[in-house]
mmCIF file of C-alpha atoms and ligand atoms in Angstrom:
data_model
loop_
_atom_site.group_PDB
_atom_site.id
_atom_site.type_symbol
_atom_site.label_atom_id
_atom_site.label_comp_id
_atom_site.label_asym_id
_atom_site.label_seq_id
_atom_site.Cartn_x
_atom_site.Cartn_y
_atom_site.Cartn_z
ATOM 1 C CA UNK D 815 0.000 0.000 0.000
ATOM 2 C CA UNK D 816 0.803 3.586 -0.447
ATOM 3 C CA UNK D 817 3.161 5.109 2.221
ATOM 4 C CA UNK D 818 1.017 7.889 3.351
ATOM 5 C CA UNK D 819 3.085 10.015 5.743
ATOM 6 C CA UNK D 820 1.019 12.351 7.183
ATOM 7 C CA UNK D 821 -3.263 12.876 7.672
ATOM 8 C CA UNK D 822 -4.141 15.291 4.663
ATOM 9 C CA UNK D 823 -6.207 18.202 4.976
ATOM 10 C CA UNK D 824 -9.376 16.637 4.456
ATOM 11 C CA UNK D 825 -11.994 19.079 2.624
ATOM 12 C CA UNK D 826 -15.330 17.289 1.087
ATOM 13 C CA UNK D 827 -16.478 19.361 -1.808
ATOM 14 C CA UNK D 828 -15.346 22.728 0.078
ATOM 15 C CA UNK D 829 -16.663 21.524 3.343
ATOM 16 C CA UNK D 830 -14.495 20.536 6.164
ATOM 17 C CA UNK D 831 -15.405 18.382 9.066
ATOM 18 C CA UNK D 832 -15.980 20.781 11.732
ATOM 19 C CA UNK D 833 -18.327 22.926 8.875
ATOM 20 C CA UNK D 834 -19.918 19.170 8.237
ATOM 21 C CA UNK D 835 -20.839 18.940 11.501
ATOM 22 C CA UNK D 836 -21.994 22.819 11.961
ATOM 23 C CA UNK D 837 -24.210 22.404 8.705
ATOM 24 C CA UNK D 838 -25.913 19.222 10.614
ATOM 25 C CA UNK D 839 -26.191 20.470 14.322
ATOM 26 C CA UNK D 840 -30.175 21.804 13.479
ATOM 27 C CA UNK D 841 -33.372 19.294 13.648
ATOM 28 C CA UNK D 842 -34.770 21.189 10.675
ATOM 29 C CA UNK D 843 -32.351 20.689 8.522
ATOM 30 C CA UNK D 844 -32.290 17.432 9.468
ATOM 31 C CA UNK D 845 -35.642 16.470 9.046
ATOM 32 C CA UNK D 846 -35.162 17.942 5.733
ATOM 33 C CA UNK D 847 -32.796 14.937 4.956
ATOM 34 C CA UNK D 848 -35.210 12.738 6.746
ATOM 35 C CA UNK D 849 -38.255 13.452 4.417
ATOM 36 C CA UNK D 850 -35.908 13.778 0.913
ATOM 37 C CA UNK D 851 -35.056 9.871 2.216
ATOM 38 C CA UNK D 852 -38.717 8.879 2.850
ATOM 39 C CA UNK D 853 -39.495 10.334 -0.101
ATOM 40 C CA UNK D 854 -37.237 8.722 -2.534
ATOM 41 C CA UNK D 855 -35.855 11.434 -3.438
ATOM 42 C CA UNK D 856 -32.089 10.474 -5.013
ATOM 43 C CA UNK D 857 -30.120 10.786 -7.843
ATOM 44 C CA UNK D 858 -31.125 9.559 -11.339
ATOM 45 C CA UNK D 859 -28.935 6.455 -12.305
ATOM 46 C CA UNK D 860 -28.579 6.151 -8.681
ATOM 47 C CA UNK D 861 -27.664 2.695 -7.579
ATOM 48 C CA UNK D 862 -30.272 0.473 -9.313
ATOM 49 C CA UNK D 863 -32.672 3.265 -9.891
ATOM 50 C CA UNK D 864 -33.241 5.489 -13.268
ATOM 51 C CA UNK D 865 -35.843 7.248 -12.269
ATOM 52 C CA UNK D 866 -34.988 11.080 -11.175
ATOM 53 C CA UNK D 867 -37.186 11.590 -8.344
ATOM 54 C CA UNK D 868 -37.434 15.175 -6.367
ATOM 55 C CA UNK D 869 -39.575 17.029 -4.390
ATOM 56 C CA UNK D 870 -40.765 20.544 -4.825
ATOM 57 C CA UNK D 871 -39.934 23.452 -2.409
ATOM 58 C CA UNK D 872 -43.336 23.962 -1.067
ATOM 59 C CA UNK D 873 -43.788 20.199 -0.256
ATOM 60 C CA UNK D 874 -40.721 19.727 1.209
ATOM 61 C CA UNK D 875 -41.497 22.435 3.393
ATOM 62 C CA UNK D 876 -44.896 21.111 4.018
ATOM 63 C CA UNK D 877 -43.705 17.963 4.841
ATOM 64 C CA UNK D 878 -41.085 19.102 7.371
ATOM 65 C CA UNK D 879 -44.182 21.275 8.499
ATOM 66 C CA UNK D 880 -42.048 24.070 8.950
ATOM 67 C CA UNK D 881 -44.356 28.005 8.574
ATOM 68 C CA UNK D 882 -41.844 30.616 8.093
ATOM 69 C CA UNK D 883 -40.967 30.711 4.448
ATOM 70 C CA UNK D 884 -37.976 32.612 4.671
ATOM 71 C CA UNK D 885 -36.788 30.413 8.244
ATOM 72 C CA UNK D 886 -37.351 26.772 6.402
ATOM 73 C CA UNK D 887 -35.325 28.954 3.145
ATOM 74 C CA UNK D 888 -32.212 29.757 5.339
ATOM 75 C CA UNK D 889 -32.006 26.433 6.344
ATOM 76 C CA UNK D 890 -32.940 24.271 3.365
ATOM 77 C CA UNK D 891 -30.131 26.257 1.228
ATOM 78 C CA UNK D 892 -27.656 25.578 4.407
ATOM 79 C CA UNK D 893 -27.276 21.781 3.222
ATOM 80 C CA UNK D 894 -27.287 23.062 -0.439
ATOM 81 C CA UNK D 895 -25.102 21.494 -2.008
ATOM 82 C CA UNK D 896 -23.367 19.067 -0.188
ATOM 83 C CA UNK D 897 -26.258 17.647 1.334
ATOM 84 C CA UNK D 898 -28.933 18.174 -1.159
ATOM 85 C CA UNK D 899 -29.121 19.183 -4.685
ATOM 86 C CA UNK D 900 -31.642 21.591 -6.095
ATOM 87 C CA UNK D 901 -32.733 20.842 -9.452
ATOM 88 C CA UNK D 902 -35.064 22.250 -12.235
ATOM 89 C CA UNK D 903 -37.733 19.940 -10.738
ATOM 90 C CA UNK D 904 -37.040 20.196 -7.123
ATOM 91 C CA UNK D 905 -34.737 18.741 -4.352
ATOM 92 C CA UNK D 906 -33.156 15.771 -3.966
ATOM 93 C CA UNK D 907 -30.572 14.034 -1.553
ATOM 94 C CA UNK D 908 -26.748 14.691 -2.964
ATOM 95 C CA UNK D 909 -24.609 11.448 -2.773
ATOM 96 C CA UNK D 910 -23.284 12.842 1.088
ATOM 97 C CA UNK D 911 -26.953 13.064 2.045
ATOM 98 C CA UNK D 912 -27.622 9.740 0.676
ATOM 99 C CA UNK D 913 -24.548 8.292 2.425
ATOM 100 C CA UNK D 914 -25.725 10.535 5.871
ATOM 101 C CA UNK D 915 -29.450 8.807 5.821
ATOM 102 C CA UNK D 916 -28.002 5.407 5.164
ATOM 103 C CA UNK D 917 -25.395 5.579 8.467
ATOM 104 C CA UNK D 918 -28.755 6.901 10.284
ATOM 105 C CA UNK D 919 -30.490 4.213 9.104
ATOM 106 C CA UNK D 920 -27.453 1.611 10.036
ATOM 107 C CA UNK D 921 -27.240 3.007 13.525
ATOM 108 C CA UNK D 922 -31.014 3.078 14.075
ATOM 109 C CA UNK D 923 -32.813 0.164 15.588
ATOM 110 C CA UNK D 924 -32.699 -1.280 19.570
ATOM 111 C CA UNK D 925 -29.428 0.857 20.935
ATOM 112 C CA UNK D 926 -29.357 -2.535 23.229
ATOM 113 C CA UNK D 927 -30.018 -4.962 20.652
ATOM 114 C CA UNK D 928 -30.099 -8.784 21.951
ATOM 115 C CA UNK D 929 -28.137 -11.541 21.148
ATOM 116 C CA UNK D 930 -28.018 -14.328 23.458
ATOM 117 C CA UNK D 931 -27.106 -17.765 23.591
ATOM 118 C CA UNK D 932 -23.861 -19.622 22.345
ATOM 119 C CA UNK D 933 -22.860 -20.458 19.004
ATOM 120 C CA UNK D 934 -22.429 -23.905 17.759
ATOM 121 C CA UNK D 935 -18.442 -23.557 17.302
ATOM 122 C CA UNK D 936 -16.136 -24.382 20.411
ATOM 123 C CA UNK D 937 -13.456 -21.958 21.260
ATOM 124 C CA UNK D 938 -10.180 -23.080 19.331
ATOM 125 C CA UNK D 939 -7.870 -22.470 21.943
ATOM 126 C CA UNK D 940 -9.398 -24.542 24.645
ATOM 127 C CA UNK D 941 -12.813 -26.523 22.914
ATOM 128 C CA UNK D 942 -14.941 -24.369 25.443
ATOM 129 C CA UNK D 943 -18.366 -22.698 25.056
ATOM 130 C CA UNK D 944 -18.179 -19.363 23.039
ATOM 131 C CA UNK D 945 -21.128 -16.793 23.875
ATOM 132 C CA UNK D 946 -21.985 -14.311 21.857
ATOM 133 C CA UNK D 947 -22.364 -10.390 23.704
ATOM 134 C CA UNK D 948 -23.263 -6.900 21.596
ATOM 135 C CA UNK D 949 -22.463 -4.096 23.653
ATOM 136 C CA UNK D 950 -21.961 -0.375 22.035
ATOM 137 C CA UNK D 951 -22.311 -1.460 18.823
ATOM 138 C CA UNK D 952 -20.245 -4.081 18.498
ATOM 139 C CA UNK D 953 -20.497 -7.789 18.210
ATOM 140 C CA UNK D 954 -17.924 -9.904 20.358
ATOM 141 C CA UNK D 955 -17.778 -13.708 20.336
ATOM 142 C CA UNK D 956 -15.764 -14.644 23.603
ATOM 143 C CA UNK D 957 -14.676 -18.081 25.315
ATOM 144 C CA UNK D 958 -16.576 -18.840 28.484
ATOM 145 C CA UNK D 959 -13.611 -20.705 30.224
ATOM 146 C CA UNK D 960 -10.098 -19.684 28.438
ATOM 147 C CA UNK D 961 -8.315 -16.376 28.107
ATOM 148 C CA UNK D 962 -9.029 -16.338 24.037
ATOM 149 C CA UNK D 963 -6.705 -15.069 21.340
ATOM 150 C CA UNK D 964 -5.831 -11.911 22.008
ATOM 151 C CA UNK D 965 -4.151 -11.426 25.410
ATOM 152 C CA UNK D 966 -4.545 -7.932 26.613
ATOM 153 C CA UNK D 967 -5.391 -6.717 23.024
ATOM 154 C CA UNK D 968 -9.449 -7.227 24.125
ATOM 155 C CA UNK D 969 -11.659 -8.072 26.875
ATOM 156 C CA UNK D 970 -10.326 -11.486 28.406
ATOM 157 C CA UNK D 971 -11.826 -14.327 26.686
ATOM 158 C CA UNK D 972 -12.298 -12.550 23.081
ATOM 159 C CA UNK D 973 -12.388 -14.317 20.179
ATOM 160 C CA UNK D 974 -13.662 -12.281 17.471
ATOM 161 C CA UNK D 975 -14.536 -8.493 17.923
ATOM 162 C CA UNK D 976 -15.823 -6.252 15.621
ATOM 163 C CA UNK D 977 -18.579 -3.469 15.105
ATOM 164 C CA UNK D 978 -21.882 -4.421 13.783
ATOM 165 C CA UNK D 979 -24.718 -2.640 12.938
ATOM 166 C CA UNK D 980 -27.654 -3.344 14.888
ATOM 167 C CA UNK D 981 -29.943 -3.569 11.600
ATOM 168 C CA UNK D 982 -28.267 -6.920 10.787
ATOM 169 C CA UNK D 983 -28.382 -8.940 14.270
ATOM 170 C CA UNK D 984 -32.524 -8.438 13.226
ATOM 171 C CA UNK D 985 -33.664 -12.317 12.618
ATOM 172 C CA UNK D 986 -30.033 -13.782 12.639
ATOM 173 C CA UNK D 987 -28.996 -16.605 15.018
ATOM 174 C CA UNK D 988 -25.973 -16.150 16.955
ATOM 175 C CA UNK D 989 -24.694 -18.559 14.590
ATOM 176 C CA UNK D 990 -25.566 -16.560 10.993
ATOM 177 C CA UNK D 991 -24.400 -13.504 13.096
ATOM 178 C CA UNK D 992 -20.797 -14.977 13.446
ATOM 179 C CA UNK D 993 -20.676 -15.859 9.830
ATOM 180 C CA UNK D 994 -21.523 -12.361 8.768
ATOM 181 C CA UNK D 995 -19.039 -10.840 11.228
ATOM 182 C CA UNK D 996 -16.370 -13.264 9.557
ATOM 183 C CA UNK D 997 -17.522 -11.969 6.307
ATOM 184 C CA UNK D 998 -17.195 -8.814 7.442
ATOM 185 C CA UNK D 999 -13.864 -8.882 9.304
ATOM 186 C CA UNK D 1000 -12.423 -10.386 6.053
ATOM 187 C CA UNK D 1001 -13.764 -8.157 3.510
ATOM 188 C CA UNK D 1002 -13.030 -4.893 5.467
ATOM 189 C CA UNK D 1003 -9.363 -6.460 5.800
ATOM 190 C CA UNK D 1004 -8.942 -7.197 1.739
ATOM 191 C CA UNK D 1005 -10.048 -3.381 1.490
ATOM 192 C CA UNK D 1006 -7.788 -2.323 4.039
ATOM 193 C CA UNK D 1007 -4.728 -4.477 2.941
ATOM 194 C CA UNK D 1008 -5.504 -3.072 -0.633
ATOM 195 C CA UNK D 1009 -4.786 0.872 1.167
ATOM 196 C CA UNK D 1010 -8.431 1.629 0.840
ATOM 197 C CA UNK D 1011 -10.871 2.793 4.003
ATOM 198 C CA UNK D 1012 -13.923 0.705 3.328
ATOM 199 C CA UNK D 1013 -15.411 3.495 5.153
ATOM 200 C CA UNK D 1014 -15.015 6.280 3.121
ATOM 201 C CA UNK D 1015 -12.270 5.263 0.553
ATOM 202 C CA UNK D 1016 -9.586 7.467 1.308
ATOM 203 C CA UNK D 1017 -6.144 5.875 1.615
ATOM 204 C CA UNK D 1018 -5.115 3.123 4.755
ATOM 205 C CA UNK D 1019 -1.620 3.439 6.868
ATOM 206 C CA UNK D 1020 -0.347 0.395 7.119
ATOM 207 C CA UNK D 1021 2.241 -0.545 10.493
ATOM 208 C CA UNK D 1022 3.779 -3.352 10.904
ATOM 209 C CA UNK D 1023 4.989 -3.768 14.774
ATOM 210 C CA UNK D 1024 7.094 -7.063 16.395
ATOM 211 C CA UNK D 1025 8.039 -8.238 19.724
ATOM 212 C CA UNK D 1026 11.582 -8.750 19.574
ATOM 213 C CA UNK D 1027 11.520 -10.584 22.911
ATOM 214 C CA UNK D 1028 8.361 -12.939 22.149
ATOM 215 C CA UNK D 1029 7.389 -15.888 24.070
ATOM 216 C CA UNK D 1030 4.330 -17.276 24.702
ATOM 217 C CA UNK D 1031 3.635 -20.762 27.325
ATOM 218 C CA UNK D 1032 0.970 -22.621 27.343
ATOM 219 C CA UNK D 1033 -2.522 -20.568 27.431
ATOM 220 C CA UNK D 1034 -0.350 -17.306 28.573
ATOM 221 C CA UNK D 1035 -0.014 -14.432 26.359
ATOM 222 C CA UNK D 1036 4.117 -13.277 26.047
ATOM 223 C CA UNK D 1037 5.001 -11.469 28.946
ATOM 224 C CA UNK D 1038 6.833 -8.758 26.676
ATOM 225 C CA UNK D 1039 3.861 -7.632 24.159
ATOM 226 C CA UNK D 1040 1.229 -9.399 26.382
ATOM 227 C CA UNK D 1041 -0.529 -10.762 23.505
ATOM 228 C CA UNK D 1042 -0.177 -14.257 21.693
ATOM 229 C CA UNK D 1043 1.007 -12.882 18.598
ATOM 230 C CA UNK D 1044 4.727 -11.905 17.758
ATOM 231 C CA UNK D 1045 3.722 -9.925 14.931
ATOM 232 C CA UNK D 1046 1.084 -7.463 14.441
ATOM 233 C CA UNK D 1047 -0.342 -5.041 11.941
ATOM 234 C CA UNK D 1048 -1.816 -1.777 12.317
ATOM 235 C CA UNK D 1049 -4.100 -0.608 9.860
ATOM 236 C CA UNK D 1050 -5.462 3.013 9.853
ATOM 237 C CA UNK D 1051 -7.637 5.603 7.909
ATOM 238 C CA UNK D 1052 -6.439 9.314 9.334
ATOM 239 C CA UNK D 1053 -9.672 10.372 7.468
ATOM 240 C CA UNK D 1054 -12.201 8.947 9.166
ATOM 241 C CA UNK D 1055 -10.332 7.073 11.507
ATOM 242 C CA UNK D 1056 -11.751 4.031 10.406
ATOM 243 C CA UNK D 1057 -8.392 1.160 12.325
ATOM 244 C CA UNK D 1058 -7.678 -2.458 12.641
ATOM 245 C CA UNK D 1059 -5.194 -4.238 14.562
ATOM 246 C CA UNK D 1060 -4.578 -8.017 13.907
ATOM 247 C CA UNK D 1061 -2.145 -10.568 13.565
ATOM 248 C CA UNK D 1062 -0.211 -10.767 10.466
ATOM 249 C CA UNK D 1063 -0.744 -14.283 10.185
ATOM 250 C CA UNK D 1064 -4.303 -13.085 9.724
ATOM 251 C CA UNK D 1065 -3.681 -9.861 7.307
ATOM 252 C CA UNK D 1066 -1.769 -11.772 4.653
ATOM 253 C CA UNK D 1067 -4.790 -13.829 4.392
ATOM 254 C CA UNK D 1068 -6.886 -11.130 2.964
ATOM 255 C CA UNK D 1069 -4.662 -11.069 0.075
ATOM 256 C CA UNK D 1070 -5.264 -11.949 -4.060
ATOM 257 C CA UNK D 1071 -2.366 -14.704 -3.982
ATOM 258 C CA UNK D 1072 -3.382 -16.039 -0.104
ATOM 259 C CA UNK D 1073 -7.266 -16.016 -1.036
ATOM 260 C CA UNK D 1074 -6.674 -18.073 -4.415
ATOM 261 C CA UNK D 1075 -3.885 -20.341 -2.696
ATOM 262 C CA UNK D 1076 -6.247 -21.194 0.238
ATOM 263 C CA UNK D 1077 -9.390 -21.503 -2.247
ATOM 264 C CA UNK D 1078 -7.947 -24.050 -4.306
ATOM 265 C CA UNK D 1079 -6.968 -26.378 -1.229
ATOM 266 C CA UNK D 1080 -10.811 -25.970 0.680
ATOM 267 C CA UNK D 1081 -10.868 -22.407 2.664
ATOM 268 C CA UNK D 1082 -13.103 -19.523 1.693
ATOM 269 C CA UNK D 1083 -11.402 -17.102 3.417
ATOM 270 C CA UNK D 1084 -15.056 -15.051 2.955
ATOM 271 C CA UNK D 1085 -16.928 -17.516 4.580
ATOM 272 C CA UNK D 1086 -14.696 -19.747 7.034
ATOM 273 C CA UNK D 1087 -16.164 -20.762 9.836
ATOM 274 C CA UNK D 1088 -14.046 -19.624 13.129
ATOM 275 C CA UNK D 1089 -12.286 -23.005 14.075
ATOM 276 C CA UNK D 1090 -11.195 -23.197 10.292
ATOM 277 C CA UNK D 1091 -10.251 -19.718 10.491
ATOM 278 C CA UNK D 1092 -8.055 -20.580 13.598
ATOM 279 C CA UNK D 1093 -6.701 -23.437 13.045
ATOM 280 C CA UNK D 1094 -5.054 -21.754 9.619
ATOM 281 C CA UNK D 1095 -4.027 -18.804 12.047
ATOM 282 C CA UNK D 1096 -2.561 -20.896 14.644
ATOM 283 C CA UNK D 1097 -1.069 -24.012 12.771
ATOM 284 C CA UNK D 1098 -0.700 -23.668 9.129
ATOM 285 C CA UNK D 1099 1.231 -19.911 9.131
ATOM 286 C CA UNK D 1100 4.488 -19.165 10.482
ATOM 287 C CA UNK D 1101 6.328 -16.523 10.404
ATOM 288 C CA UNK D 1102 10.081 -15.344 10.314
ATOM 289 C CA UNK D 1103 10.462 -11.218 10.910
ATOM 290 C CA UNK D 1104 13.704 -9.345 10.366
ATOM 291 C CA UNK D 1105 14.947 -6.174 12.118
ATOM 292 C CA UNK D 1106 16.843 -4.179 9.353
ATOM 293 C CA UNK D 1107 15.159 -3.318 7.105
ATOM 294 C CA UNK D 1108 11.994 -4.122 9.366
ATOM 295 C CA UNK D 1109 9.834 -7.226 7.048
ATOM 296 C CA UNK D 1110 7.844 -10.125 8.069
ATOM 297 C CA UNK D 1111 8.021 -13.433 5.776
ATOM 298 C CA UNK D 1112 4.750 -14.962 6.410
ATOM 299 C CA UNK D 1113 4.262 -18.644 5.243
ATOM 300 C CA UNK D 1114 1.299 -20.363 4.504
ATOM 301 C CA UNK D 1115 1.345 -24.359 4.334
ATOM 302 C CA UNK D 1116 4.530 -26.415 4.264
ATOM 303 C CA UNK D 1117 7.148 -27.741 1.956
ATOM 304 C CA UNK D 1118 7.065 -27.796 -1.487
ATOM 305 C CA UNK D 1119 3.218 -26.709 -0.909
ATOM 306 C CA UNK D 1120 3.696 -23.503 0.206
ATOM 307 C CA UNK D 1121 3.096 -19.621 -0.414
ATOM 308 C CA UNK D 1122 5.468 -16.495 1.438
ATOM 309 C CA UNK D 1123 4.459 -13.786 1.686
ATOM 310 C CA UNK D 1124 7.084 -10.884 2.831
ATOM 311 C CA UNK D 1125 5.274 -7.841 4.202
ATOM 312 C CA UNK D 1126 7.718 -3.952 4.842
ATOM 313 C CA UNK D 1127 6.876 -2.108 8.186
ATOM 314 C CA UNK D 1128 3.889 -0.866 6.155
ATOM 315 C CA UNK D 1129 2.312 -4.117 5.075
ATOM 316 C CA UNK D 1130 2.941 -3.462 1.571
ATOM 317 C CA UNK D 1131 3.679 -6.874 -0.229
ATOM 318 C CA UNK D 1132 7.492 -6.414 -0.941
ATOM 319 C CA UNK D 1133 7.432 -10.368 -2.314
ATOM 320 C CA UNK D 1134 5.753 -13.298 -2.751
ATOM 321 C CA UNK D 1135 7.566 -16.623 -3.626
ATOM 322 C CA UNK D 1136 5.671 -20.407 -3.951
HETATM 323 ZN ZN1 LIG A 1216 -11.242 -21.102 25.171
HETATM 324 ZN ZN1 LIG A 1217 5.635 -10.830 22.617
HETATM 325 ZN ZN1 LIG A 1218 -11.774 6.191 6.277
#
């Protein structure tokens, strides 16, 4: 991936941030968005639309049921453009309004949404009971009886945690909901190993950090980096601040050459299920990290079967030998 240096001075379309944020900090104006997204009212070609659909002035305004002409005005032309369009016809929601009422949507629903009950998988560390909790938005699977995979890196226990829209927990079992994390975790991971924010696209920082003194006994995490992992990678949107942190046995696995390799000899690497996953993680990748200049050779499989892949301290592939 790129090596981005520094966070760049983010502007959308002549709006910073802090003016983003200003423009939205009014309930009128955000009702406004609120009835445009009701209403249908997008983009012609949008998506898998054609139709052109707006709404005129004075039943926009009657719909926000707003009096003052000139008040509902000032504030309607406040989120003009970047938030809606005006066109011959009418308005309409602008791509960034579009995007807005879609993350409202995705954060909508039960703020304490339920998921209860344990999944069908045992813990691969230890074969115990794995329970699924959703707590602030995100979606943890954890071990009821071991320490899990991470070591200090997450809540003791932890086995997979991720955020998670509360929209999609709605008629899943804890089981489908652990295959759609997985899907998840992977597919925001190919984005993010490809420098691109699945967020909002901008580029991804990529570290790569390694305990130099790394040692890890049975069921404890190394008492140096206190997790079970020698390596780690970092990866991070300065945009939106968008960041994962994982094992680089588990990054590499997101990539073109790892996903095909992996295919072709049983593993979906989209759809695994967690023991699968693991057991790949934990037994079928090793790694072999050099100081100067700071790399990590990651190898998948063994023998004359197998696939390296060498990551730089900013998880760019630097080469790939099988
Ligand atoms: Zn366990
Ligand atoms: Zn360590
Ligand atoms: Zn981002």
């Amino acid at each position: 991936m790129d090596d981005i240096q520094s966070a760049p001075e983010t502007e959308f379309d002549g709006v910073s941030p802090e003016e983003a944020f200003a423009i939205l900090g009014d309930e009128t104006r955000l009702n406004i968005l609120r009835v445009l997204w009701q209403a249908g009212a997008l983009h012609e070609y949008d998506d898998i639309d054609d139709s052109a659909s707006t709404m005129s002035f004075s039943e926009l305004r009657r719909r926000v049921n707003v009096g003052d002409n000139g008040r509902f005005n000032y504030h309607l032309s406040k989120l003009v453009p970047h938030f809606v369009r005006k066109t011959g016809e009418g308005y309409r929601l602008s791509g960034g309004g579009k995007k807005l009422a879609r993350t409202v949507v995705t954060v909508a629903g039960e703020h304490d949404a339920e998921i209860s009950g344990e999944v069908n998988s045992n813990c691969p560390v230890c074969g115990g009971a794995i329970r699924a909790t959703y707590e602030d938005q995100w979606l943890r699977f954890s071990c009821t009886e071991c320490a899990g995979l991470f070591g200090d890196a997450a809540p003791r226990g932890t086995l997979l945690n991720a955020p998670f829209p509360a929209p999609g927990l709605a008629g899943r079992t804890p089981d489908q909901a652990l295959r759609t994390e997985l899907y998840l975790c992977m597919s925001d991971l190919a984005h993010m190993m490809q420098g691109v924010c699945p967020e909002c696209a901008s580029p991804v920082r990529g570290t790569l950090s390694v305990c130099a003194d790394h040692e890890v006994t049975d069921d404890q995490p190394c008492r140096s980096c206190r997790t079970p992992f020698a390596a780690w990678g970092e990866l991070r949107c300065d945009t939106c601040r968008f960041a994962k942190r994982l094992p680089v046995e588990l990054c590499v696995t997101s990539l073109a050459p790892v996903i095909g390799y992996l295919y072709e000899r049983g593993l979906n690497v989209f759809s695994p299920s967690l023991e699968g996953l693991f057991d790949l993680v934990q037994t079928q990748v090793t790694i072999a990290a050099t100081e100067s200049p700071l790399e990590v050779a990651t190898t998948i499989g063994s023998g004359d079967d197998s696939l390296t892949i060498t990551l730089d301290e900013h998880l760019s592939v630097v080469d790939i030998s099988q």
